[in-house]
Amino acid sequence: MKAGAAIELGRGESNSKGMTSTAARAGVNRGASILDFILRIVAFLGTLVSAIAMGTTRERLPFFTQFLQFRAEYDDLPTFTFFVVANSIVCAYLVFSLALSVFHIIRSNAKKSRIILIFFDTAMLALLTAGASAAAAIVYLAHKGNAKANWFAICQQFNSFCERISGSLIGSFVGVVVFILLILLSAAALSRR
Amino acid sequence: MKAGAAIELGRGESNSKGMTSTAARAGVNRGASILDFILRIVAFLGTLVSAIAMGTTRERLPFFTQFLQFRAEYDDLPTFTFFVVANSIVCAYLVFSLALSVFHIIRSNAKKSRIILIFFDTAMLALLTAGASAAAAIVYLAHKGNAKANWFAICQQFNSFCERISGSLIGSFVGVVVFILLILLSAAALSRR
């Protein structure tokens, strides 16, 4: 509380006498917090689009036999279900973390909330990376198949299905990169307090 | 440099007059740095064992036809090659990071080196998680197969191969958990400076 008051004082002075060192730091931290806020919105959109794109993927082939109808849906493969769940969780977390991000713009010398944010950001980074790379491994298999294990490249039949699931990975990987930047930003802000 | 000198002074005083607040913080940070060092060794061993266990996996079935010999090696599946490479990179990084960790035990108020460490730790966390979860997705497929995509459960034939690759995931996931703790520790140490 005392440190907060000192910075308020510092900023008050800076209007009349010019920036003090403490106020300058607070200003840099405020800028970093605004960048943090923007990056969170980017990651939110990325994961949201990924979850929706994957979750609405289905393809029905135009031919069918008497007993079989050929169709592919994302939840035929459990990994893709995990991908959708992971992206949805991260997406929901990002909405809540926006509130903390706004709090950091207003109070740029907050400390404990930043540590909490770093911890959850790291956990969410791990979750998002796990979902995205597991899905990428299966997408690769769907495209290339594997001769040794006798797994066929299903993309030869389900073309638009494969394009859709490949595309939906992009948003997730954008989210991963953004999370790494967010953690770096938070660490830098903590060190500048 | 000035701050460092002040803390040295603070520690000097603490020997004669009792712990000052700064010295107490430095002590907590030193403890955290030692924990950091131990956790890095744990993660190093985990990733090393994972890489070796996966990299030496091969199975030759006792029967063969005239043209085919049934054998499975880890590099039949590109995902497992990625797993070994990712674990090796993280393992090598951890050895180098031990040096920085020792530096933090000696100079517990270091700032820039901690931020650098957080950044690389985060990147390595992402790499390790990607490798581990991609491999886990394929291992799951090898165990269960997928009826919709016509992918067979190869574990029915390659039993010991499958046990080996499943087991080698453990070290990697231990590494992931340790990295999350390491980032949290570093963030807490940064905030206590």
mmCIF file of C-alpha atoms in Angstrom:
data_model
loop_
_atom_site.group_PDB
_atom_site.id
_atom_site.type_symbol
_atom_site.label_atom_id
_atom_site.label_comp_id
_atom_site.label_asym_id
_atom_site.label_seq_id
_atom_site.Cartn_x
_atom_site.Cartn_y
_atom_site.Cartn_z
ATOM 1 C CA MET A 1 0.000 0.000 0.000
ATOM 2 C CA LYS A 2 2.814 2.381 0.916
ATOM 3 C CA ALA A 3 4.685 1.696 -2.298
ATOM 4 C CA GLY A 4 1.486 2.332 -4.249
ATOM 5 C CA ALA A 5 1.036 5.664 -2.512
ATOM 6 C CA ALA A 6 4.647 6.590 -3.285
ATOM 7 C CA ILE A 7 4.102 5.920 -6.970
ATOM 8 C CA GLU A 8 0.907 7.944 -6.991
ATOM 9 C CA LEU A 9 2.891 10.768 -5.428
ATOM 10 C CA GLY A 10 5.645 10.266 -7.985
ATOM 11 C CA ARG A 11 3.179 10.539 -10.811
ATOM 12 C CA GLY A 12 1.657 13.645 -9.287
ATOM 13 C CA GLU A 13 5.091 15.275 -9.251
ATOM 14 C CA SER A 14 5.858 14.190 -12.748
ATOM 15 C CA ASN A 15 3.061 16.375 -14.068
ATOM 16 C CA SER A 16 4.687 19.471 -12.641
ATOM 17 C CA LYS A 17 8.416 18.694 -12.436
ATOM 18 C CA GLY A 18 8.907 16.023 -15.098
ATOM 19 C CA MET A 19 9.107 12.230 -14.952
ATOM 20 C CA THR A 20 10.739 10.700 -11.916
ATOM 21 C CA SER A 21 12.352 7.297 -12.244
ATOM 22 C CA THR A 22 9.532 5.544 -10.378
ATOM 23 C CA ALA A 23 6.866 7.199 -12.487
ATOM 24 C CA ALA A 24 8.792 6.322 -15.642
ATOM 25 C CA ARG A 25 8.836 2.673 -14.583
ATOM 26 C CA ALA A 26 5.132 2.789 -13.834
ATOM 27 C CA GLY A 27 4.583 4.265 -17.298
ATOM 28 C CA VAL A 28 6.574 1.486 -18.971
ATOM 29 C CA ASN A 29 4.639 -1.071 -16.937
ATOM 30 C CA ARG A 30 1.357 0.527 -17.966
ATOM 31 C CA GLY A 31 2.393 0.305 -21.630
ATOM 32 C CA ALA A 32 3.353 -3.349 -21.113
ATOM 33 C CA SER A 33 -0.022 -3.995 -19.460
ATOM 34 C CA ILE A 34 -1.868 -2.497 -22.417
ATOM 35 C CA LEU A 35 0.193 -4.691 -24.772
ATOM 36 C CA ASP A 36 -0.656 -7.632 -22.479
ATOM 37 C CA PHE A 37 -4.355 -6.794 -22.846
ATOM 38 C CA ILE A 38 -4.134 -6.660 -26.664
ATOM 39 C CA LEU A 39 -2.164 -9.924 -26.844
ATOM 40 C CA ARG A 40 -4.769 -11.640 -24.677
ATOM 41 C CA ILE A 41 -7.509 -10.592 -27.087
ATOM 42 C CA VAL A 42 -5.428 -11.964 -29.999
ATOM 43 C CA ALA A 43 -4.955 -15.287 -28.188
ATOM 44 C CA PHE A 44 -8.647 -15.335 -27.266
ATOM 45 C CA LEU A 45 -9.676 -14.929 -30.904
ATOM 46 C CA GLY A 46 -7.120 -17.528 -32.038
ATOM 47 C CA THR A 47 -8.285 -20.213 -29.626
ATOM 48 C CA LEU A 48 -11.964 -19.371 -30.192
ATOM 49 C CA VAL A 49 -11.636 -19.714 -33.969
ATOM 50 C CA SER A 50 -9.647 -22.949 -33.527
ATOM 51 C CA ALA A 51 -12.268 -24.484 -31.250
ATOM 52 C CA ILE A 52 -15.156 -23.485 -33.522
ATOM 53 C CA ALA A 53 -13.398 -24.501 -36.756
ATOM 54 C CA MET A 54 -12.519 -27.919 -35.370
ATOM 55 C CA GLY A 55 -15.821 -28.401 -33.546
ATOM 56 C CA THR A 56 -17.954 -27.830 -36.628
ATOM 57 C CA THR A 57 -15.933 -30.022 -38.987
ATOM 58 C CA ARG A 58 -17.801 -32.831 -40.647
ATOM 59 C CA GLU A 59 -17.803 -34.278 -44.121
ATOM 60 C CA ARG A 60 -20.195 -36.649 -45.797
ATOM 61 C CA LEU A 61 -18.922 -38.307 -48.939
ATOM 62 C CA PRO A 62 -21.327 -38.157 -51.912
ATOM 63 C CA PHE A 63 -21.358 -41.943 -52.401
ATOM 64 C CA PHE A 64 -22.499 -44.687 -50.064
ATOM 65 C CA THR A 65 -23.035 -48.427 -50.116
ATOM 66 C CA GLN A 66 -26.080 -50.219 -48.823
ATOM 67 C CA PHE A 67 -24.661 -50.627 -45.334
ATOM 68 C CA LEU A 68 -22.116 -47.902 -44.975
ATOM 69 C CA GLN A 69 -22.267 -44.193 -45.295
ATOM 70 C CA PHE A 70 -18.895 -42.509 -45.456
ATOM 71 C CA ARG A 71 -18.679 -39.535 -43.223
ATOM 72 C CA ALA A 72 -16.037 -38.012 -41.016
ATOM 73 C CA GLU A 73 -16.578 -35.882 -37.964
ATOM 74 C CA TYR A 74 -14.040 -34.327 -35.654
ATOM 75 C CA ASP A 75 -15.132 -36.483 -32.712
ATOM 76 C CA ASP A 76 -14.349 -39.699 -34.544
ATOM 77 C CA LEU A 77 -10.859 -39.111 -33.229
ATOM 78 C CA PRO A 78 -10.565 -38.558 -29.449
ATOM 79 C CA THR A 79 -7.512 -36.344 -29.955
ATOM 80 C CA PHE A 80 -9.610 -33.781 -31.798
ATOM 81 C CA THR A 81 -12.152 -33.789 -28.980
ATOM 82 C CA PHE A 82 -9.293 -33.042 -26.593
ATOM 83 C CA PHE A 83 -8.167 -30.263 -28.935
ATOM 84 C CA VAL A 84 -11.618 -28.632 -28.850
ATOM 85 C CA VAL A 85 -11.879 -28.978 -25.056
ATOM 86 C CA ALA A 86 -8.360 -27.582 -24.474
ATOM 87 C CA ASN A 87 -9.011 -24.618 -26.755
ATOM 88 C CA SER A 88 -12.349 -23.906 -25.086
ATOM 89 C CA ILE A 89 -10.823 -23.981 -21.594
ATOM 90 C CA VAL A 90 -7.972 -21.666 -22.614
ATOM 91 C CA CYS A 91 -10.452 -19.402 -24.383
ATOM 92 C CA ALA A 92 -12.626 -19.123 -21.244
ATOM 93 C CA TYR A 93 -9.535 -18.532 -19.084
ATOM 94 C CA LEU A 94 -8.429 -15.690 -21.369
ATOM 95 C CA VAL A 95 -11.770 -13.911 -20.897
ATOM 96 C CA PHE A 96 -11.353 -14.018 -17.103
ATOM 97 C CA SER A 97 -7.691 -13.006 -17.316
ATOM 98 C CA LEU A 98 -8.704 -9.862 -19.235
ATOM 99 C CA ALA A 99 -10.123 -8.575 -15.942
ATOM 100 C CA LEU A 100 -6.744 -9.003 -14.216
ATOM 101 C CA SER A 101 -5.064 -7.430 -17.219
ATOM 102 C CA VAL A 102 -7.257 -4.317 -16.875
ATOM 103 C CA PHE A 103 -6.435 -4.281 -13.143
ATOM 104 C CA HIS A 104 -2.727 -4.220 -14.077
ATOM 105 C CA ILE A 105 -3.270 -1.281 -16.427
ATOM 106 C CA ILE A 106 -4.833 0.680 -13.559
ATOM 107 C CA ARG A 107 -2.433 -0.484 -10.824
ATOM 108 C CA SER A 108 0.828 -1.052 -12.625
ATOM 109 C CA ASN A 109 2.811 -1.988 -9.509
ATOM 110 C CA ALA A 110 0.706 -4.992 -8.529
ATOM 111 C CA LYS A 111 2.846 -7.953 -7.541
ATOM 112 C CA LYS A 112 0.932 -10.976 -6.255
ATOM 113 C CA SER A 113 -1.671 -10.855 -9.001
ATOM 114 C CA ARG A 114 1.136 -10.901 -11.572
ATOM 115 C CA ILE A 115 2.675 -14.029 -10.059
ATOM 116 C CA ILE A 116 -0.745 -15.720 -10.059
ATOM 117 C CA LEU A 117 -1.183 -14.678 -13.677
ATOM 118 C CA ILE A 118 2.250 -16.062 -14.653
ATOM 119 C CA PHE A 119 1.422 -19.385 -12.988
ATOM 120 C CA PHE A 120 -1.938 -19.783 -14.746
ATOM 121 C CA ASP A 121 -0.534 -18.512 -18.052
ATOM 122 C CA THR A 122 2.154 -21.190 -17.851
ATOM 123 C CA ALA A 123 -0.358 -23.927 -17.062
ATOM 124 C CA MET A 124 -2.605 -22.761 -19.919
ATOM 125 C CA LEU A 125 0.399 -22.630 -22.264
ATOM 126 C CA ALA A 126 1.101 -26.278 -21.428
ATOM 127 C CA LEU A 127 -2.552 -27.259 -21.943
ATOM 128 C CA LEU A 128 -2.849 -25.408 -25.259
ATOM 129 C CA THR A 129 0.471 -26.768 -26.564
ATOM 130 C CA ALA A 130 -0.559 -30.296 -25.586
ATOM 131 C CA GLY A 131 -3.875 -30.014 -27.434
ATOM 132 C CA ALA A 132 -2.394 -28.369 -30.514
ATOM 133 C CA SER A 133 0.560 -30.711 -30.933
ATOM 134 C CA ALA A 134 -1.439 -33.880 -30.264
ATOM 135 C CA ALA A 135 -3.916 -32.774 -32.929
ATOM 136 C CA ALA A 136 -1.019 -31.885 -35.251
ATOM 137 C CA ALA A 137 0.418 -35.385 -34.827
ATOM 138 C CA ILE A 138 -2.914 -36.934 -35.861
ATOM 139 C CA VAL A 139 -3.396 -34.468 -38.742
ATOM 140 C CA TYR A 140 0.077 -35.395 -40.007
ATOM 141 C CA LEU A 141 -0.899 -39.064 -39.830
ATOM 142 C CA ALA A 142 -4.158 -38.365 -41.666
ATOM 143 C CA HIS A 143 -2.228 -36.631 -44.445
ATOM 144 C CA LYS A 144 0.732 -38.983 -44.797
ATOM 145 C CA GLY A 145 -0.434 -42.217 -43.242
ATOM 146 C CA ASN A 146 2.188 -44.681 -42.044
ATOM 147 C CA ALA A 147 3.186 -47.646 -44.150
ATOM 148 C CA LYS A 148 4.997 -49.488 -41.335
ATOM 149 C CA ALA A 149 2.001 -49.421 -39.001
ATOM 150 C CA ASN A 150 -0.457 -49.988 -41.861
ATOM 151 C CA TRP A 151 -2.287 -46.747 -41.174
ATOM 152 C CA PHE A 152 -3.792 -45.257 -44.322
ATOM 153 C CA ALA A 153 -3.811 -41.602 -45.256
ATOM 154 C CA ILE A 154 -7.523 -40.895 -44.796
ATOM 155 C CA CYS A 155 -7.091 -37.465 -46.375
ATOM 156 C CA GLN A 156 -7.170 -39.106 -49.784
ATOM 157 C CA GLN A 157 -10.897 -39.666 -49.265
ATOM 158 C CA PHE A 158 -11.828 -36.906 -46.858
ATOM 159 C CA ASN A 159 -10.289 -33.947 -48.574
ATOM 160 C CA SER A 160 -12.185 -30.947 -47.273
ATOM 161 C CA PHE A 161 -12.327 -32.526 -43.804
ATOM 162 C CA CYS A 162 -8.535 -32.631 -43.747
ATOM 163 C CA GLU A 163 -8.144 -29.077 -44.993
ATOM 164 C CA ARG A 164 -10.481 -27.854 -42.276
ATOM 165 C CA ILE A 165 -8.749 -29.671 -39.414
ATOM 166 C CA SER A 166 -5.315 -28.571 -40.668
ATOM 167 C CA GLY A 167 -6.450 -24.958 -40.821
ATOM 168 C CA SER A 168 -7.965 -25.034 -37.363
ATOM 169 C CA LEU A 169 -4.530 -25.750 -35.876
ATOM 170 C CA ILE A 170 -3.255 -22.298 -36.881
ATOM 171 C CA GLY A 171 -5.250 -20.349 -34.293
ATOM 172 C CA SER A 172 -4.013 -22.660 -31.574
ATOM 173 C CA PHE A 173 -0.352 -22.240 -32.471
ATOM 174 C CA VAL A 174 -0.800 -18.455 -32.635
ATOM 175 C CA GLY A 175 -2.159 -18.770 -29.091
ATOM 176 C CA VAL A 176 0.956 -20.697 -27.999
ATOM 177 C CA VAL A 177 3.294 -17.983 -29.315
ATOM 178 C CA VAL A 178 1.192 -15.258 -27.671
ATOM 179 C CA PHE A 179 1.314 -17.069 -24.313
ATOM 180 C CA ILE A 180 5.138 -17.228 -24.445
ATOM 181 C CA LEU A 181 5.188 -13.452 -25.083
ATOM 182 C CA LEU A 182 2.669 -12.850 -22.267
ATOM 183 C CA ILE A 183 4.824 -14.726 -19.748
ATOM 184 C CA LEU A 184 7.902 -12.779 -20.879
ATOM 185 C CA LEU A 185 5.992 -9.484 -20.536
ATOM 186 C CA SER A 186 4.766 -10.367 -17.045
ATOM 187 C CA ALA A 187 8.261 -11.402 -15.928
ATOM 188 C CA ALA A 188 9.713 -8.122 -17.252
ATOM 189 C CA ALA A 189 6.958 -6.148 -15.491
ATOM 190 C CA LEU A 190 7.655 -7.970 -12.201
ATOM 191 C CA SER A 191 11.358 -7.127 -12.429
ATOM 192 C CA ARG A 192 10.612 -3.436 -13.047
ATOM 193 C CA ARG A 193 8.390 -2.933 -10.025
ATOM 194 C CA MET B 1 25.357 -2.673 -9.093
ATOM 195 C CA LYS B 2 24.316 -0.173 -6.420
ATOM 196 C CA ALA B 3 21.425 -2.353 -5.307
ATOM 197 C CA GLY B 4 23.800 -5.316 -5.161
ATOM 198 C CA ALA B 5 26.189 -3.359 -2.957
ATOM 199 C CA ALA B 6 23.332 -2.366 -0.677
ATOM 200 C CA ILE B 7 22.343 -5.979 -0.225
ATOM 201 C CA GLU B 8 25.935 -7.013 0.455
ATOM 202 C CA LEU B 9 26.002 -4.286 3.095
ATOM 203 C CA GLY B 10 22.676 -5.532 4.433
ATOM 204 C CA ARG B 11 24.061 -9.019 4.783
ATOM 205 C CA GLY B 12 27.159 -7.705 6.464
ATOM 206 C CA GLU B 13 25.035 -5.952 9.049
ATOM 207 C CA SER B 14 22.836 -8.972 9.557
ATOM 208 C CA ASN B 15 25.808 -10.910 10.882
ATOM 209 C CA SER B 16 26.268 -8.459 13.680
ATOM 210 C CA LYS B 17 22.817 -6.992 14.313
ATOM 211 C CA GLY B 18 20.423 -9.696 13.130
ATOM 212 C CA MET B 19 18.612 -10.227 9.860
ATOM 213 C CA THR B 20 17.486 -7.127 8.023
ATOM 214 C CA SER B 21 14.530 -7.347 5.662
ATOM 215 C CA THR B 22 16.758 -7.212 2.576
ATOM 216 C CA ALA B 23 19.001 -9.958 3.827
ATOM 217 C CA ALA B 24 15.979 -12.090 4.701
ATOM 218 C CA ARG B 25 14.725 -11.706 1.156
ATOM 219 C CA ALA B 26 18.140 -12.622 -0.214
ATOM 220 C CA GLY B 27 18.074 -15.715 2.007
ATOM 221 C CA VAL B 28 14.642 -16.780 0.721
ATOM 222 C CA ASN B 29 15.836 -16.197 -2.830
ATOM 223 C CA ARG B 30 18.923 -18.299 -2.173
ATOM 224 C CA GLY B 31 16.735 -21.129 -0.894
ATOM 225 C CA ALA B 32 14.538 -20.795 -3.968
ATOM 226 C CA SER B 33 17.632 -20.896 -6.195
ATOM 227 C CA ILE B 34 18.829 -24.099 -4.564
ATOM 228 C CA LEU B 35 15.358 -25.629 -5.086
ATOM 229 C CA ASP B 36 15.568 -24.397 -8.695
ATOM 230 C CA PHE B 37 18.908 -26.201 -9.071
ATOM 231 C CA ILE B 38 17.508 -29.476 -7.688
ATOM 232 C CA LEU B 39 14.368 -29.279 -9.869
ATOM 233 C CA ARG B 40 16.530 -28.740 -12.951
ATOM 234 C CA ILE B 41 18.478 -31.907 -12.180
ATOM 235 C CA VAL B 42 15.171 -33.805 -11.786
ATOM 236 C CA ALA B 43 13.936 -32.485 -15.143
ATOM 237 C CA PHE B 44 17.321 -33.269 -16.720
ATOM 238 C CA LEU B 45 17.149 -36.880 -15.569
ATOM 239 C CA GLY B 46 13.502 -37.181 -16.659
ATOM 240 C CA THR B 47 14.108 -35.942 -20.199
ATOM 241 C CA LEU B 48 17.367 -37.914 -20.496
ATOM 242 C CA VAL B 49 15.677 -41.176 -19.500
ATOM 243 C CA SER B 50 12.768 -40.417 -21.851
ATOM 244 C CA ALA B 51 15.050 -39.750 -24.804
ATOM 245 C CA ILE B 52 17.143 -42.868 -24.185
ATOM 246 C CA ALA B 53 14.160 -45.139 -23.478
ATOM 247 C CA MET B 54 12.391 -44.037 -26.655
ATOM 248 C CA GLY B 55 15.552 -43.901 -28.765
ATOM 249 C CA THR B 56 16.563 -47.479 -28.023
ATOM 250 C CA THR B 57 13.126 -49.029 -28.542
ATOM 251 C CA ARG B 58 12.910 -51.737 -31.156
ATOM 252 C CA GLU B 59 11.119 -55.035 -31.360
ATOM 253 C CA ARG B 60 11.530 -57.907 -33.746
ATOM 254 C CA LEU B 61 8.713 -60.400 -33.817
ATOM 255 C CA PRO B 62 9.794 -64.048 -33.592
ATOM 256 C CA PHE B 63 7.984 -65.049 -36.794
ATOM 257 C CA PHE B 64 8.542 -63.851 -40.347
ATOM 258 C CA THR B 65 7.343 -64.676 -43.828
ATOM 259 C CA GLN B 66 9.546 -65.110 -46.861
ATOM 260 C CA PHE B 67 9.335 -61.442 -47.826
ATOM 261 C CA LEU B 68 8.515 -59.635 -44.659
ATOM 262 C CA GLN B 69 10.150 -59.441 -41.323
ATOM 263 C CA PHE B 70 8.006 -57.908 -38.645
ATOM 264 C CA ARG B 71 9.876 -55.391 -36.633
ATOM 265 C CA ALA B 72 9.065 -52.073 -35.050
ATOM 266 C CA GLU B 73 11.484 -49.264 -34.296
ATOM 267 C CA TYR B 74 10.797 -45.894 -32.780
ATOM 268 C CA ASP B 75 11.750 -44.054 -35.971
ATOM 269 C CA ASP B 76 9.096 -45.851 -38.006
ATOM 270 C CA LEU B 77 6.851 -43.074 -36.708
ATOM 271 C CA PRO B 78 8.109 -39.517 -37.306
ATOM 272 C CA THR B 79 6.348 -38.319 -34.162
ATOM 273 C CA PHE B 80 8.606 -40.472 -32.002
ATOM 274 C CA THR B 81 11.670 -39.073 -33.755
ATOM 275 C CA PHE B 82 10.391 -35.599 -32.871
ATOM 276 C CA PHE B 83 9.880 -36.780 -29.296
ATOM 277 C CA VAL B 84 13.487 -37.942 -29.025
ATOM 278 C CA VAL B 85 14.833 -34.735 -30.620
ATOM 279 C CA ALA B 86 12.694 -32.494 -28.383
ATOM 280 C CA ASN B 87 13.750 -34.356 -25.244
ATOM 281 C CA SER B 88 17.422 -34.215 -26.261
ATOM 282 C CA ILE B 89 17.274 -30.453 -26.910
ATOM 283 C CA VAL B 90 15.552 -29.789 -23.572
ATOM 284 C CA CYS B 91 18.028 -32.096 -21.830
ATOM 285 C CA ALA B 92 21.006 -30.201 -23.308
ATOM 286 C CA TYR B 93 19.415 -26.853 -22.422
ATOM 287 C CA LEU B 94 18.951 -27.975 -18.814
ATOM 288 C CA VAL B 95 22.667 -28.732 -18.498
ATOM 289 C CA PHE B 96 23.542 -25.200 -19.631
ATOM 290 C CA SER B 97 20.844 -23.651 -17.443
ATOM 291 C CA LEU B 98 22.421 -25.331 -14.388
ATOM 292 C CA ALA B 99 25.270 -22.828 -14.752
ATOM 293 C CA LEU B 100 22.828 -19.902 -14.540
ATOM 294 C CA SER B 101 21.107 -21.606 -11.632
ATOM 295 C CA VAL B 102 24.409 -21.771 -9.710
ATOM 296 C CA PHE B 103 24.970 -18.099 -10.574
ATOM 297 C CA HIS B 104 21.582 -17.315 -8.986
ATOM 298 C CA ILE B 105 22.525 -19.196 -5.814
ATOM 299 C CA ILE B 106 25.649 -17.025 -5.490
ATOM 300 C CA ARG B 107 24.057 -13.735 -6.567
ATOM 301 C CA SER B 108 20.484 -14.003 -5.422
ATOM 302 C CA ASN B 109 19.461 -10.512 -6.560
ATOM 303 C CA ALA B 110 20.258 -11.008 -10.250
ATOM 304 C CA LYS B 111 17.512 -9.646 -12.476
ATOM 305 C CA LYS B 112 18.223 -9.793 -16.204
ATOM 306 C CA SER B 113 19.539 -13.338 -16.119
ATOM 307 C CA ARG B 114 16.311 -14.420 -14.401
ATOM 308 C CA ILE B 115 14.177 -12.875 -17.144
ATOM 309 C CA ILE B 116 16.304 -14.605 -19.794
ATOM 310 C CA LEU B 117 15.912 -17.860 -17.886
ATOM 311 C CA ILE B 118 12.106 -17.451 -17.662
ATOM 312 C CA PHE B 119 11.925 -16.831 -21.414
ATOM 313 C CA PHE B 120 13.971 -19.898 -22.349
ATOM 314 C CA ASP B 121 12.245 -22.036 -19.717
ATOM 315 C CA THR B 122 8.895 -21.092 -21.250
ATOM 316 C CA ALA B 123 10.086 -21.892 -24.776
ATOM 317 C CA MET B 124 11.500 -25.239 -23.606
ATOM 318 C CA LEU B 125 8.261 -25.993 -21.747
ATOM 319 C CA ALA B 126 6.370 -25.498 -25.008
ATOM 320 C CA LEU B 127 8.833 -27.694 -26.943
ATOM 321 C CA LEU B 128 8.771 -30.486 -24.354
ATOM 322 C CA THR B 129 4.964 -30.408 -24.045
ATOM 323 C CA ALA B 130 4.619 -30.522 -27.823
ATOM 324 C CA GLY B 131 6.905 -33.548 -28.099
ATOM 325 C CA ALA B 132 5.338 -35.395 -25.176
ATOM 326 C CA SER B 133 1.711 -34.840 -26.140
ATOM 327 C CA ALA B 134 2.241 -35.592 -29.829
ATOM 328 C CA ALA B 135 3.905 -38.869 -28.839
ATOM 329 C CA ALA B 136 1.089 -39.543 -26.357
ATOM 330 C CA ALA B 137 -1.493 -39.066 -29.136
ATOM 331 C CA ILE B 138 0.273 -41.661 -31.291
ATOM 332 C CA VAL B 139 0.770 -44.057 -28.375
ATOM 333 C CA TYR B 140 -2.937 -43.819 -27.635
ATOM 334 C CA LEU B 141 -3.656 -44.645 -31.263
ATOM 335 C CA ALA B 142 -1.233 -47.582 -31.173
ATOM 336 C CA HIS B 143 -3.038 -48.962 -28.121
ATOM 337 C CA LYS B 144 -6.639 -48.350 -29.130
ATOM 338 C CA GLY B 145 -6.542 -47.949 -32.883
ATOM 339 C CA ASN B 146 -9.406 -46.115 -34.556
ATOM 340 C CA ALA B 147 -12.245 -47.983 -36.193
ATOM 341 C CA LYS B 148 -13.599 -44.972 -38.113
ATOM 342 C CA ALA B 149 -10.280 -44.179 -39.761
ATOM 343 C CA ASN B 150 -9.427 -47.867 -40.211
ATOM 344 C CA TRP B 151 -6.271 -47.585 -38.153
ATOM 345 C CA PHE B 152 -5.420 -50.802 -36.362
ATOM 346 C CA ALA B 153 -4.117 -51.103 -32.823
ATOM 347 C CA ILE B 154 -0.559 -52.188 -33.587
ATOM 348 C CA CYS B 155 0.033 -52.901 -29.897
ATOM 349 C CA GLN B 156 -1.756 -56.209 -30.336
ATOM 350 C CA GLN B 157 1.284 -57.422 -32.233
ATOM 351 C CA PHE B 158 4.071 -55.287 -30.835
ATOM 352 C CA ASN B 159 3.487 -55.698 -27.167
ATOM 353 C CA SER B 160 6.804 -54.926 -25.544
ATOM 354 C CA PHE B 161 7.398 -52.126 -28.072
ATOM 355 C CA CYS B 162 4.213 -50.461 -26.899
ATOM 356 C CA GLU B 163 4.998 -50.854 -23.231
ATOM 357 C CA ARG B 164 8.382 -49.284 -23.781
ATOM 358 C CA ILE B 165 7.101 -46.245 -25.690
ATOM 359 C CA SER B 166 4.295 -45.720 -23.170
ATOM 360 C CA GLY B 167 6.759 -45.800 -20.296
ATOM 361 C CA SER B 168 9.154 -43.390 -21.936
ATOM 362 C CA LEU B 169 6.463 -40.692 -21.892
ATOM 363 C CA ILE B 170 6.555 -40.517 -18.095
ATOM 364 C CA GLY B 171 9.933 -38.781 -17.830
ATOM 365 C CA SER B 172 8.808 -36.174 -20.321
ATOM 366 C CA PHE B 173 5.622 -35.329 -18.449
ATOM 367 C CA VAL B 174 7.581 -35.098 -15.178
ATOM 368 C CA GLY B 175 9.768 -32.590 -17.027
ATOM 369 C CA VAL B 176 6.697 -30.560 -18.045
ATOM 370 C CA VAL B 177 5.476 -30.301 -14.440
ATOM 371 C CA VAL B 178 8.964 -29.353 -13.240
ATOM 372 C CA PHE B 179 9.208 -26.583 -15.853
ATOM 373 C CA ILE B 180 5.896 -25.071 -14.680
ATOM 374 C CA LEU B 181 7.265 -25.046 -11.115
ATOM 375 C CA LEU B 182 10.577 -23.550 -12.299
ATOM 376 C CA ILE B 183 8.809 -20.655 -14.025
ATOM 377 C CA LEU B 184 6.705 -20.035 -10.923
ATOM 378 C CA LEU B 185 9.845 -20.067 -8.728
ATOM 379 C CA SER B 186 11.653 -17.630 -11.010
ATOM 380 C CA ALA B 187 8.665 -15.285 -11.102
ATOM 381 C CA ALA B 188 8.425 -15.344 -7.297
ATOM 382 C CA ALA B 189 12.173 -14.680 -6.997
ATOM 383 C CA LEU B 190 11.903 -11.741 -9.424
ATOM 384 C CA SER B 191 9.090 -10.213 -7.382
ATOM 385 C CA ARG B 192 11.091 -10.532 -4.124
ATOM 386 C CA ARG B 193 14.175 -8.717 -5.368
#
